[in-house]
Every structure is written in C-alpha cells, then in structure tokens.
mmCIF file of C-alpha atoms in Angstrom:
data_model
loop_
_atom_site.group_PDB
_atom_site.id
_atom_site.type_symbol
_atom_site.label_atom_id
_atom_site.label_comp_id
_atom_site.label_asym_id
_atom_site.label_seq_id
_atom_site.Cartn_x
_atom_site.Cartn_y
_atom_site.Cartn_z
ATOM 1 C CA MET O 1 74.239 78.438 89.980
ATOM 2 C CA ILE O 2 77.364 80.599 89.640
ATOM 3 C CA LYS O 3 80.599 78.606 89.718
ATOM 4 C CA VAL O 4 83.447 80.037 91.791
ATOM 5 C CA LYS O 5 86.923 78.928 92.860
ATOM 6 C CA VAL O 6 89.354 80.458 95.344
ATOM 7 C CA PHE O 7 93.066 79.704 95.509
ATOM 8 C CA ILE O 8 95.840 80.903 97.822
ATOM 9 C CA ALA O 9 99.519 80.311 97.006
ATOM 10 C CA GLU O 10 101.584 79.013 99.905
ATOM 11 C CA HIS O 11 104.883 79.864 98.201
ATOM 12 C CA ASN O 12 106.482 83.202 97.309
ATOM 13 C CA ASN O 13 108.480 82.401 94.153
ATOM 14 C CA PRO O 14 107.678 85.295 91.738
ATOM 15 C CA ALA O 15 108.165 83.355 88.502
ATOM 16 C CA PHE O 16 106.196 80.392 89.806
ATOM 17 C CA ASN O 17 103.308 82.580 90.999
ATOM 18 C CA LEU O 18 103.062 84.334 87.639
ATOM 19 C CA ALA O 19 103.349 80.994 85.855
ATOM 20 C CA THR O 20 100.568 79.613 88.073
ATOM 21 C CA GLU O 21 98.362 82.575 87.229
ATOM 22 C CA ASP O 22 98.966 82.071 83.497
ATOM 23 C CA TRP O 23 98.399 78.324 83.830
ATOM 24 C CA LEU O 24 95.086 78.869 85.654
ATOM 25 C CA PHE O 25 93.975 81.293 82.953
ATOM 26 C CA LYS O 26 94.768 78.846 80.162
ATOM 27 C CA ASN O 27 93.541 75.640 81.816
ATOM 28 C CA PHE O 28 90.657 76.463 84.144
ATOM 29 C CA PRO O 29 87.018 76.133 82.976
ATOM 30 C CA ASP O 30 85.766 79.173 81.083
ATOM 31 C CA ASP O 31 82.479 79.366 83.017
ATOM 32 C CA THR O 32 84.034 79.914 86.456
ATOM 33 C CA HIS O 33 84.713 83.061 88.483
ATOM 34 C CA LEU O 34 88.111 82.543 90.064
ATOM 35 C CA LEU O 35 90.026 84.396 92.769
ATOM 36 C CA PHE O 36 93.756 83.816 93.267
ATOM 37 C CA LEU O 37 95.626 85.507 96.150
ATOM 38 C CA TRP O 38 99.407 85.425 96.386
ATOM 39 C CA ARG O 39 102.543 87.374 97.273
ATOM 40 C CA ASN O 40 106.160 87.373 96.170
ATOM 41 C CA SER O 41 109.574 87.487 97.730
ATOM 42 C CA PRO O 42 111.453 90.730 96.837
ATOM 43 C CA CYS O 43 111.306 91.240 93.078
ATOM 44 C CA ILE O 44 110.677 93.655 90.247
ATOM 45 C CA VAL O 45 107.774 92.696 87.978
ATOM 46 C CA ILE O 46 107.835 94.397 84.585
ATOM 47 C CA GLY O 47 105.004 94.631 82.064
ATOM 48 C CA ARG O 48 104.766 92.518 78.936
ATOM 49 C CA PHE O 49 106.153 95.247 76.654
ATOM 50 C CA GLN O 50 108.739 96.811 78.933
ATOM 51 C CA ASN O 51 112.509 96.901 78.796
ATOM 52 C CA PRO O 52 114.350 95.846 81.975
ATOM 53 C CA TRP O 53 117.444 97.858 80.997
ATOM 54 C CA ILE O 54 115.240 100.966 80.918
ATOM 55 C CA GLU O 55 113.036 100.286 83.945
ATOM 56 C CA CYS O 56 115.422 98.693 86.415
ATOM 57 C CA ASP O 57 118.763 99.265 88.032
ATOM 58 C CA LEU O 58 119.919 95.757 87.192
ATOM 59 C CA SER O 59 123.259 96.108 88.956
ATOM 60 C CA ALA O 60 121.555 97.095 92.227
ATOM 61 C CA MET O 61 119.101 94.223 91.830
ATOM 62 C CA GLU O 62 121.920 91.742 91.278
ATOM 63 C CA LYS O 63 123.817 93.056 94.309
ATOM 64 C CA ASP O 64 120.769 92.804 96.593
ATOM 65 C CA GLU O 65 119.434 89.559 95.070
ATOM 66 C CA ILE O 66 116.194 91.114 93.851
ATOM 67 C CA THR O 67 114.520 88.850 91.297
ATOM 68 C CA LEU O 68 113.425 90.126 87.894
ATOM 69 C CA THR O 69 110.268 88.704 86.362
ATOM 70 C CA ARG O 70 107.909 89.663 83.537
ATOM 71 C CA ARG O 71 104.132 89.277 83.478
ATOM 72 C CA GLN O 72 101.840 88.608 80.521
ATOM 73 C CA SER O 73 99.771 91.762 80.971
ATOM 74 C CA GLY O 74 100.746 95.315 80.099
ATOM 75 C CA GLY O 75 101.389 98.275 82.370
ATOM 76 C CA GLY O 76 104.422 99.461 84.284
ATOM 77 C CA ALA O 77 107.141 98.031 86.466
ATOM 78 C CA VAL O 78 106.484 97.453 90.166
ATOM 79 C CA TYR O 79 108.554 96.460 93.182
ATOM 80 C CA GLN O 80 107.050 93.670 95.285
ATOM 81 C CA ASP O 81 107.964 91.986 98.543
ATOM 82 C CA LEU O 82 106.122 90.120 101.298
ATOM 83 C CA GLY O 83 104.503 93.406 102.332
ATOM 84 C CA ASN O 84 102.594 93.430 99.043
ATOM 85 C CA THR O 85 99.602 91.166 98.366
ATOM 86 C CA ASN O 86 98.554 90.279 94.816
ATOM 87 C CA PHE O 87 95.054 89.477 93.648
ATOM 88 C CA THR O 88 93.844 87.883 90.423
ATOM 89 C CA PHE O 89 90.209 87.762 89.313
ATOM 90 C CA MET O 90 89.244 85.565 86.357
ATOM 91 C CA SER O 91 85.760 85.601 84.851
ATOM 92 C CA PRO O 92 83.863 84.450 81.759
ATOM 93 C CA ILE O 93 84.175 87.165 79.131
ATOM 94 C CA ASP O 94 80.420 87.855 79.034
ATOM 95 C CA SER O 95 80.280 88.586 82.786
ATOM 96 C CA TYR O 96 83.688 90.221 83.244
ATOM 97 C CA ASP O 97 83.333 93.400 85.326
ATOM 98 C CA ILE O 98 86.359 95.377 86.479
ATOM 99 C CA GLN O 99 84.293 97.633 88.719
ATOM 100 C CA ARG O 100 82.819 94.595 90.486
ATOM 101 C CA ASN O 101 86.347 93.387 91.209
ATOM 102 C CA PHE O 102 87.340 96.816 92.518
ATOM 103 C CA SER O 103 84.270 96.815 94.769
ATOM 104 C CA ILE O 104 85.389 93.522 96.326
ATOM 105 C CA ILE O 105 88.770 95.065 97.227
ATOM 106 C CA LEU O 106 87.275 98.355 98.443
ATOM 107 C CA ASN O 107 84.661 96.583 100.570
ATOM 108 C CA ALA O 108 87.415 94.419 102.055
ATOM 109 C CA ILE O 109 89.497 97.392 103.218
ATOM 110 C CA LYS O 110 86.318 99.083 104.488
ATOM 111 C CA ARG O 111 86.158 96.300 107.066
ATOM 112 C CA PHE O 112 89.303 97.885 108.537
ATOM 113 C CA GLY O 113 87.768 101.359 108.577
ATOM 114 C CA ILE O 114 89.507 102.527 105.391
ATOM 115 C CA GLU O 115 87.562 104.288 102.642
ATOM 116 C CA GLY O 116 89.128 103.897 99.228
ATOM 117 C CA VAL O 117 88.104 104.908 95.723
ATOM 118 C CA ALA O 118 88.752 103.694 92.194
ATOM 119 C CA SER O 119 90.707 106.118 90.018
ATOM 120 C CA GLY O 120 90.627 105.792 86.262
ATOM 121 C CA ARG O 121 90.888 102.280 84.901
ATOM 122 C CA ASN O 122 93.841 100.954 86.880
ATOM 123 C CA ASP O 123 94.251 102.314 90.389
ATOM 124 C CA LEU O 124 92.716 102.287 93.855
ATOM 125 C CA LEU O 125 93.416 105.260 96.104
ATOM 126 C CA VAL O 126 93.169 106.254 99.742
ATOM 127 C CA ASP O 127 93.498 109.970 100.508
ATOM 128 C CA ASP O 128 94.692 110.569 96.919
ATOM 129 C CA LYS O 129 97.527 108.070 97.333
ATOM 130 C CA LYS O 130 97.705 104.811 95.387
ATOM 131 C CA PHE O 131 97.670 101.525 97.297
ATOM 132 C CA SER O 132 96.700 99.282 94.408
ATOM 133 C CA GLY O 133 97.449 99.156 90.672
ATOM 134 C CA SER O 134 95.949 96.804 88.114
ATOM 135 C CA ALA O 135 96.555 95.261 84.716
ATOM 136 C CA PHE O 136 94.322 93.185 82.465
ATOM 137 C CA LYS O 137 94.234 90.454 79.844
ATOM 138 C CA LYS O 138 91.440 88.934 77.747
ATOM 139 C CA ASN O 139 90.851 86.186 75.232
ATOM 140 C CA SER O 140 87.690 85.196 73.377
ATOM 141 C CA LYS O 141 86.248 83.233 76.328
ATOM 142 C CA LYS O 142 87.485 84.806 79.558
ATOM 143 C CA ALA O 143 89.431 87.639 81.084
ATOM 144 C CA PHE O 144 91.643 88.283 84.043
ATOM 145 C CA HIS O 145 92.221 91.343 86.160
ATOM 146 C CA HIS O 146 95.208 91.281 88.475
ATOM 147 C CA GLY O 147 96.763 93.832 90.752
ATOM 148 C CA THR O 148 98.839 94.717 93.765
ATOM 149 C CA MET O 149 97.873 95.867 97.253
ATOM 150 C CA LEU O 150 100.465 97.652 99.366
ATOM 151 C CA ILE O 151 100.123 96.537 102.974
ATOM 152 C CA ASN O 152 103.570 96.943 104.490
ATOM 153 C CA ALA O 153 105.929 97.008 101.513
ATOM 154 C CA ASN O 154 109.417 98.457 101.760
ATOM 155 C CA MET O 155 108.857 101.887 100.204
ATOM 156 C CA GLY O 156 112.562 102.613 100.419
ATOM 157 C CA ALA O 157 113.192 99.952 97.768
ATOM 158 C CA LEU O 158 111.303 101.827 95.042
ATOM 159 C CA PRO O 159 114.027 104.393 94.263
ATOM 160 C CA LEU O 160 116.758 101.788 94.708
ATOM 161 C CA TYR O 161 115.620 99.488 91.911
ATOM 162 C CA LEU O 162 113.183 101.415 89.709
ATOM 163 C CA THR O 163 114.928 104.702 88.984
ATOM 164 C CA PRO O 164 118.118 103.887 87.069
ATOM 165 C CA ASP O 165 120.284 106.752 85.848
ATOM 166 C CA LYS O 166 120.199 105.859 82.156
ATOM 167 C CA GLU O 167 119.093 109.023 80.391
ATOM 168 C CA LYS O 168 121.072 108.114 77.272
ATOM 169 C CA LEU O 169 119.431 104.716 76.865
ATOM 170 C CA VAL O 170 116.625 105.041 74.329
ATOM 171 C CA SER O 171 113.867 102.457 73.943
ATOM 172 C CA LYS O 172 110.575 102.091 72.100
ATOM 173 C CA GLY O 173 109.069 100.159 75.023
ATOM 174 C CA ILE O 174 106.383 101.271 77.462
ATOM 175 C CA ARG O 175 107.725 103.457 80.289
ATOM 176 C CA SER O 176 106.499 103.322 83.880
ATOM 177 C CA VAL O 177 104.877 106.373 85.447
ATOM 178 C CA ALA O 178 105.654 107.313 89.042
ATOM 179 C CA SER O 179 102.727 107.640 91.483
ATOM 180 C CA ARG O 180 102.244 108.772 95.062
ATOM 181 C CA VAL O 181 101.774 105.554 96.998
ATOM 182 C CA THR O 182 100.910 104.464 100.518
ATOM 183 C CA ASN O 183 100.883 101.321 102.660
ATOM 184 C CA LEU O 184 97.518 100.356 104.123
ATOM 185 C CA SER O 185 99.179 99.460 107.439
ATOM 186 C CA THR O 186 100.096 103.125 107.945
ATOM 187 C CA LEU O 187 96.353 103.815 108.072
ATOM 188 C CA GLU O 188 95.364 100.740 110.060
ATOM 189 C CA PRO O 189 98.136 98.694 111.760
ATOM 190 C CA SER O 190 95.893 95.630 112.148
ATOM 191 C CA ILE O 191 95.946 94.979 108.387
ATOM 192 C CA THR O 192 98.135 91.997 107.504
ATOM 193 C CA HIS O 193 98.386 89.770 104.449
ATOM 194 C CA GLU O 194 96.381 87.063 106.215
ATOM 195 C CA ALA O 195 93.693 89.443 107.498
ATOM 196 C CA LEU O 196 93.233 91.200 104.174
ATOM 197 C CA THR O 197 93.107 88.000 102.119
ATOM 198 C CA GLU O 198 90.458 86.643 104.484
ATOM 199 C CA ALA O 199 88.404 89.833 104.056
ATOM 200 C CA ILE O 200 88.729 89.715 100.257
ATOM 201 C CA ILE O 201 87.638 86.071 100.165
ATOM 202 C CA GLU O 202 84.574 86.838 102.289
ATOM 203 C CA GLU O 203 83.642 89.769 100.028
ATOM 204 C CA PHE O 204 84.168 87.567 96.965
ATOM 205 C CA PHE O 205 81.709 84.992 98.370
ATOM 206 C CA LEU O 206 79.192 87.717 99.262
ATOM 207 C CA THR O 207 79.428 89.219 95.769
ATOM 208 C CA TYR O 208 78.705 85.903 94.044
ATOM 209 C CA GLN O 209 76.343 84.684 96.782
ATOM 210 C CA THR O 210 78.022 81.321 97.053
ATOM 211 C CA GLN O 211 80.834 79.753 99.018
ATOM 212 C CA VAL O 212 83.397 77.030 98.320
ATOM 213 C CA GLU O 213 86.395 75.596 100.100
ATOM 214 C CA VAL O 214 89.525 77.712 99.724
ATOM 215 C CA GLU O 215 92.271 75.684 98.045
ATOM 216 C CA GLN O 216 95.950 76.026 98.944
ATOM 217 C CA LEU O 217 98.239 75.880 95.916
ATOM 218 C CA LEU O 218 101.153 73.825 97.202
ATOM 219 C CA LEU O 219 104.452 73.950 95.372
ATOM 220 C CA ASP O 220 104.921 70.185 95.623
ATOM 221 C CA ASN O 221 101.535 69.492 94.041
ATOM 222 C CA LEU O 222 101.891 72.035 91.269
ATOM 223 C CA THR O 223 105.268 70.755 90.118
ATOM 224 C CA LYS O 224 103.546 67.506 89.189
ATOM 225 C CA GLU O 225 101.595 69.315 86.458
ATOM 226 C CA PRO O 226 103.654 69.081 83.228
ATOM 227 C CA THR O 227 102.016 72.086 81.564
ATOM 228 C CA LEU O 228 102.615 74.214 84.653
ATOM 229 C CA ASN O 229 106.270 73.231 84.721
ATOM 230 C CA GLU O 230 106.559 74.242 81.070
ATOM 231 C CA THR O 231 104.994 77.611 81.885
ATOM 232 C CA TYR O 232 107.323 78.070 84.862
ATOM 233 C CA GLU O 233 110.361 77.329 82.691
ATOM 234 C CA GLN O 234 109.148 79.991 80.243
ATOM 235 C CA TYR O 235 108.712 82.602 82.987
ATOM 236 C CA SER O 236 112.172 81.799 84.366
ATOM 237 C CA SER O 237 113.990 81.884 81.025
ATOM 238 C CA TRP O 238 116.378 84.550 79.795
ATOM 239 C CA GLN O 239 114.405 84.698 76.570
ATOM 240 C CA TRP O 240 111.224 85.735 78.430
ATOM 241 C CA LEU O 241 112.881 88.126 80.885
ATOM 242 C CA TYR O 242 115.291 89.851 78.505
ATOM 243 C CA GLY O 243 114.768 88.500 74.989
ATOM 244 C CA SER O 244 111.207 89.840 74.927
ATOM 245 C CA SER O 245 112.444 93.404 75.362
ATOM 246 C CA PRO O 246 111.683 96.033 72.711
ATOM 247 C CA HIS O 247 114.425 97.408 70.448
ATOM 248 C CA PHE O 248 116.709 99.925 72.155
ATOM 249 C CA THR O 249 120.008 101.735 71.759
ATOM 250 C CA HIS O 250 122.654 102.313 74.418
ATOM 251 C CA PRO O 251 125.741 104.516 74.015
ATOM 252 C CA ILE O 252 128.669 103.900 76.392
ATOM 253 C CA THR O 253 131.874 105.917 76.464
ATOM 254 C CA LYS O 254 135.041 106.032 78.592
ATOM 255 C CA ARG O 255 138.603 107.332 78.410
ATOM 256 C CA PHE O 256 141.424 104.955 79.291
ATOM 257 C CA GLU O 257 145.171 105.593 79.360
ATOM 258 C CA TRP O 258 145.359 104.182 75.836
ATOM 259 C CA GLY O 259 142.550 106.408 74.510
ATOM 260 C CA ARG O 260 138.810 107.131 74.478
ATOM 261 C CA ILE O 261 136.337 104.562 73.196
ATOM 262 C CA THR O 262 132.604 104.975 72.501
ATOM 263 C CA PHE O 263 130.158 102.129 71.847
ATOM 264 C CA ASP O 264 126.723 102.741 70.361
ATOM 265 C CA PHE O 265 124.857 99.473 70.807
ATOM 266 C CA THR O 266 121.659 98.601 68.962
ATOM 267 C CA VAL O 267 119.896 95.779 70.817
ATOM 268 C CA GLN O 268 116.988 93.755 69.459
ATOM 269 C CA LYS O 269 115.226 91.103 71.561
ATOM 270 C CA GLY O 270 118.017 91.227 74.121
ATOM 271 C CA VAL O 271 120.783 90.539 71.600
ATOM 272 C CA ILE O 272 123.325 92.998 70.149
ATOM 273 C CA GLU O 273 122.179 93.597 66.576
ATOM 274 C CA LYS O 274 125.005 95.969 65.710
ATOM 275 C CA VAL O 275 127.565 98.175 67.382
ATOM 276 C CA ALA O 276 129.024 101.419 66.086
ATOM 277 C CA LEU O 277 132.480 102.101 67.536
ATOM 278 C CA SER O 278 134.580 105.232 67.636
ATOM 279 C CA SER O 279 137.959 105.630 69.313
ATOM 280 C CA ASP O 280 141.175 107.607 69.210
ATOM 281 C CA ALA O 281 143.169 104.518 70.228
ATOM 282 C CA LEU O 282 146.179 103.828 68.047
ATOM 283 C CA SER O 283 145.360 100.139 67.586
ATOM 284 C CA ILE O 284 143.027 99.734 64.618
ATOM 285 C CA GLU O 285 143.308 95.968 65.088
ATOM 286 C CA PHE O 286 141.683 96.168 68.526
ATOM 287 C CA ILE O 287 138.714 98.272 67.363
ATOM 288 C CA GLU O 288 138.092 95.979 64.391
ATOM 289 C CA PHE O 289 138.265 92.990 66.739
ATOM 290 C CA LEU O 290 135.469 94.435 68.907
ATOM 291 C CA GLN O 291 133.315 95.307 65.897
ATOM 292 C CA ASP O 292 133.700 91.765 64.635
ATOM 293 C CA ILE O 293 132.890 89.779 67.801
ATOM 294 C CA LEU O 294 130.182 91.791 69.612
ATOM 295 C CA PRO O 295 127.210 91.501 67.185
ATOM 296 C CA LEU O 296 124.833 88.588 67.958
ATOM 297 C CA THR O 297 126.029 88.484 71.594
ATOM 298 C CA PRO O 298 123.272 88.444 74.277
ATOM 299 C CA TYR O 299 123.231 91.835 75.981
ATOM 300 C CA THR O 300 124.267 90.574 79.399
ATOM 301 C CA PRO O 301 127.413 91.505 81.342
ATOM 302 C CA LYS O 302 128.563 87.887 81.588
ATOM 303 C CA ASP O 303 128.100 87.072 77.897
ATOM 304 C CA ILE O 304 129.844 90.241 76.750
ATOM 305 C CA TYR O 305 132.702 89.911 79.242
ATOM 306 C CA ASP O 306 133.242 86.213 78.500
ATOM 307 C CA LYS O 307 133.223 86.728 74.743
ATOM 308 C CA ILE O 308 135.740 89.580 74.810
ATOM 309 C CA ILE O 309 138.120 87.735 77.142
ATOM 310 C CA SER O 310 137.916 84.359 75.395
ATOM 311 C CA ARG O 311 138.138 85.734 71.845
ATOM 312 C CA SER O 312 140.945 88.147 72.739
ATOM 313 C CA LYS O 313 143.075 85.194 73.842
ATOM 314 C CA GLU O 314 142.425 83.558 70.483
ATOM 315 C CA LYS O 315 142.785 86.544 68.172
ATOM 316 C CA LEU O 316 144.796 89.332 69.805
ATOM 317 C CA PRO O 317 148.518 89.577 70.584
ATOM 318 C CA ASP O 318 149.650 89.771 74.223
ATOM 319 C CA SER O 319 150.244 93.512 73.852
ATOM 320 C CA LEU O 320 146.490 94.114 73.457
ATOM 321 C CA GLN O 321 145.235 91.816 76.236
ATOM 322 C CA SER O 322 145.162 94.616 78.829
ATOM 323 C CA MET O 323 142.997 96.743 76.511
ATOM 324 C CA ALA O 324 140.597 93.842 76.090
ATOM 325 C CA LEU O 325 140.363 93.477 79.866
ATOM 326 C CA ASP O 326 139.693 97.210 80.259
ATOM 327 C CA VAL O 327 136.816 97.112 77.774
ATOM 328 C CA ALA O 328 135.370 93.843 79.083
ATOM 329 C CA THR O 329 135.340 95.232 82.633
ATOM 330 C CA LEU O 330 133.727 98.494 81.457
ATOM 331 C CA LEU O 331 130.919 96.721 79.593
ATOM 332 C CA GLN O 332 130.419 94.249 82.422
ATOM 333 C CA LYS O 333 129.513 97.237 84.601
ATOM 334 C CA GLU O 334 127.637 99.429 82.121
ATOM 335 C CA CYS O 335 125.464 96.774 80.446
ATOM 336 C CA LEU O 336 123.522 96.089 83.626
#
C-alpha cells in the first residue's frame, strides 16, 4: 500500500515555512509521498544561489517591511503574499515524477473551469501566462518539488521589490528572468486559498488512490522540535540570507562639497573583501582611514555606518568628523 501524508501550515512566517519544508525533507520517512500546502506573509524568496543585492530593492523592502528569505532549491526570486499559495511534493527517489505533480495541480484548477498546461520543466500556464513556477531538490533517497500558485497576489508589488536600479552592480550569481504572470482569481473569482488547497488535496488522494487525515502544522507544536528550531534559526540568520550570496562588485560614487569619492567594493559571502578608493579630496588621512577600516565589514548599511562613525571618533580629528558622517550616510543608503 502506498504511504501518503498531507500537511497544511496554519502560520504564515516565511522563514518558518521554508524551515518546516526542509525539516520534513530531512526527517520524514523516505518511502512516503508527502504533500505540504502553505502560504507566506509578504516576502521575497530568493533561490539558493542568488544575490539579494542584485535581485531585490532592499531599501524598498525595509521601508515596507517585506521579509527576505532564501530557499534551499535553485531558480529565481519571487514575491509572495497571502494571495499566493505554495505547494511541496516529496516522493521516494525511485517514484519521483514531476509531471504527476503537475497533473495534480492542473486537475485541481480544472475543477474551477480553468484549463492550464505545463511549460518546459518549471512553469504552469493559463492562456500563455504563468500562474505557477517550480523548483526542485533531490538526494539519494527522495526528492522534492515545490512551487507557487498565484491566486490573488498583489501584482503591483513585483516591480516595487524585484526590479532594483543597480546596473553597475556585477555578480556571478543566478539572475531571475521576468515572465508574464496572471492571478487565477482573475479567471475564476471563486478560487481562494482554502478552496484550491482542498481541491489539490482531493486530487492528491485520487492520484495515489488512498486517503489519510490532513494534519495541521501548528506553530506551537513545531517549536517543540529541537531540530526544527535549529533549521528555523538557520533560515532566519544573516549568514543564510546574505552570507550565502555569490561574489559581487559594487561601485558607488558621489561628489560632496569637499570633493568626489568613488568606492569599488568587492564583496564575498556578504562581507567586504576589499575596497578600492579614489578621491580628489585634499585629506589623504581620511581616504586611508576608510581603506583601513572597511575590509572584513559585513555588507549591511548598519554595520558600515556604525563602523565608520565609531572608528572616526577614535581615529580622526574633529575637522574630519563631518566627512565621515557624509560617507557613512551615503553608504547607508547605497548599500541596500
């Protein structure tokens, strides 16, 4: 008899949902077909090998309190909110079938009178517009296939957070590719998260010709699992979100009353590896000060600002404090 399990998350914490998915993949029996349905509060989810400085407008995200999180699988960056439903299929490696998983989703939306098709390896389309994208991960014993389904997501958020104006920032990471997308609710208003998840669960049971009780993943219960808490801490950490980023360079330049200054940052694993500085400022002492203190600093606005301000008070005369403030304020803005 085929073994199946179905889980629904009752919470919308992006890092915790991704940690739960990873925890299920690592800890659940290898001989079971598993379905996990969940959704996130507003966030940007980037792929395993992507660079948030490249993919995201981090300053806009900070202003609007949009969470950044990183998944284990590859692929591009996506915006998610409560109008987007996520699915995860896990299967034993010898019976893993992406097309079977796609059929479950397509049969579920067919219940609402919508005909969709699979396109390539990753996407599901309706009328040549994408409503679902997928990513994948395997080990020697099992595999997972997870993806998004746009039901009533805020399409206006996509250009706000995923199209930063950073043409000069160069990275070796994987870049996202824009697609024409659509919400399923524009085609059939009766589609909701609850209705679609119910349809997917029913199609999942029909596909495997068995039925089990659907289990709610409660936040209170999951926090009692030590290994899950460890995974959650990983997914929430700066090291995972930013320190995992590929090598990149970022030039920044500005003219102040005291002169022009240009920084050419080289960043490795989210930390400034080196900085090349050029300036027509008269104070050689100030330029040498910046070259000395900035390497090995995490590439975050707060870390850079705090280091310049604190070290300037220790090492620079009062006459150069205003220049230090100018540069700290510039980098605080531009390094997002």
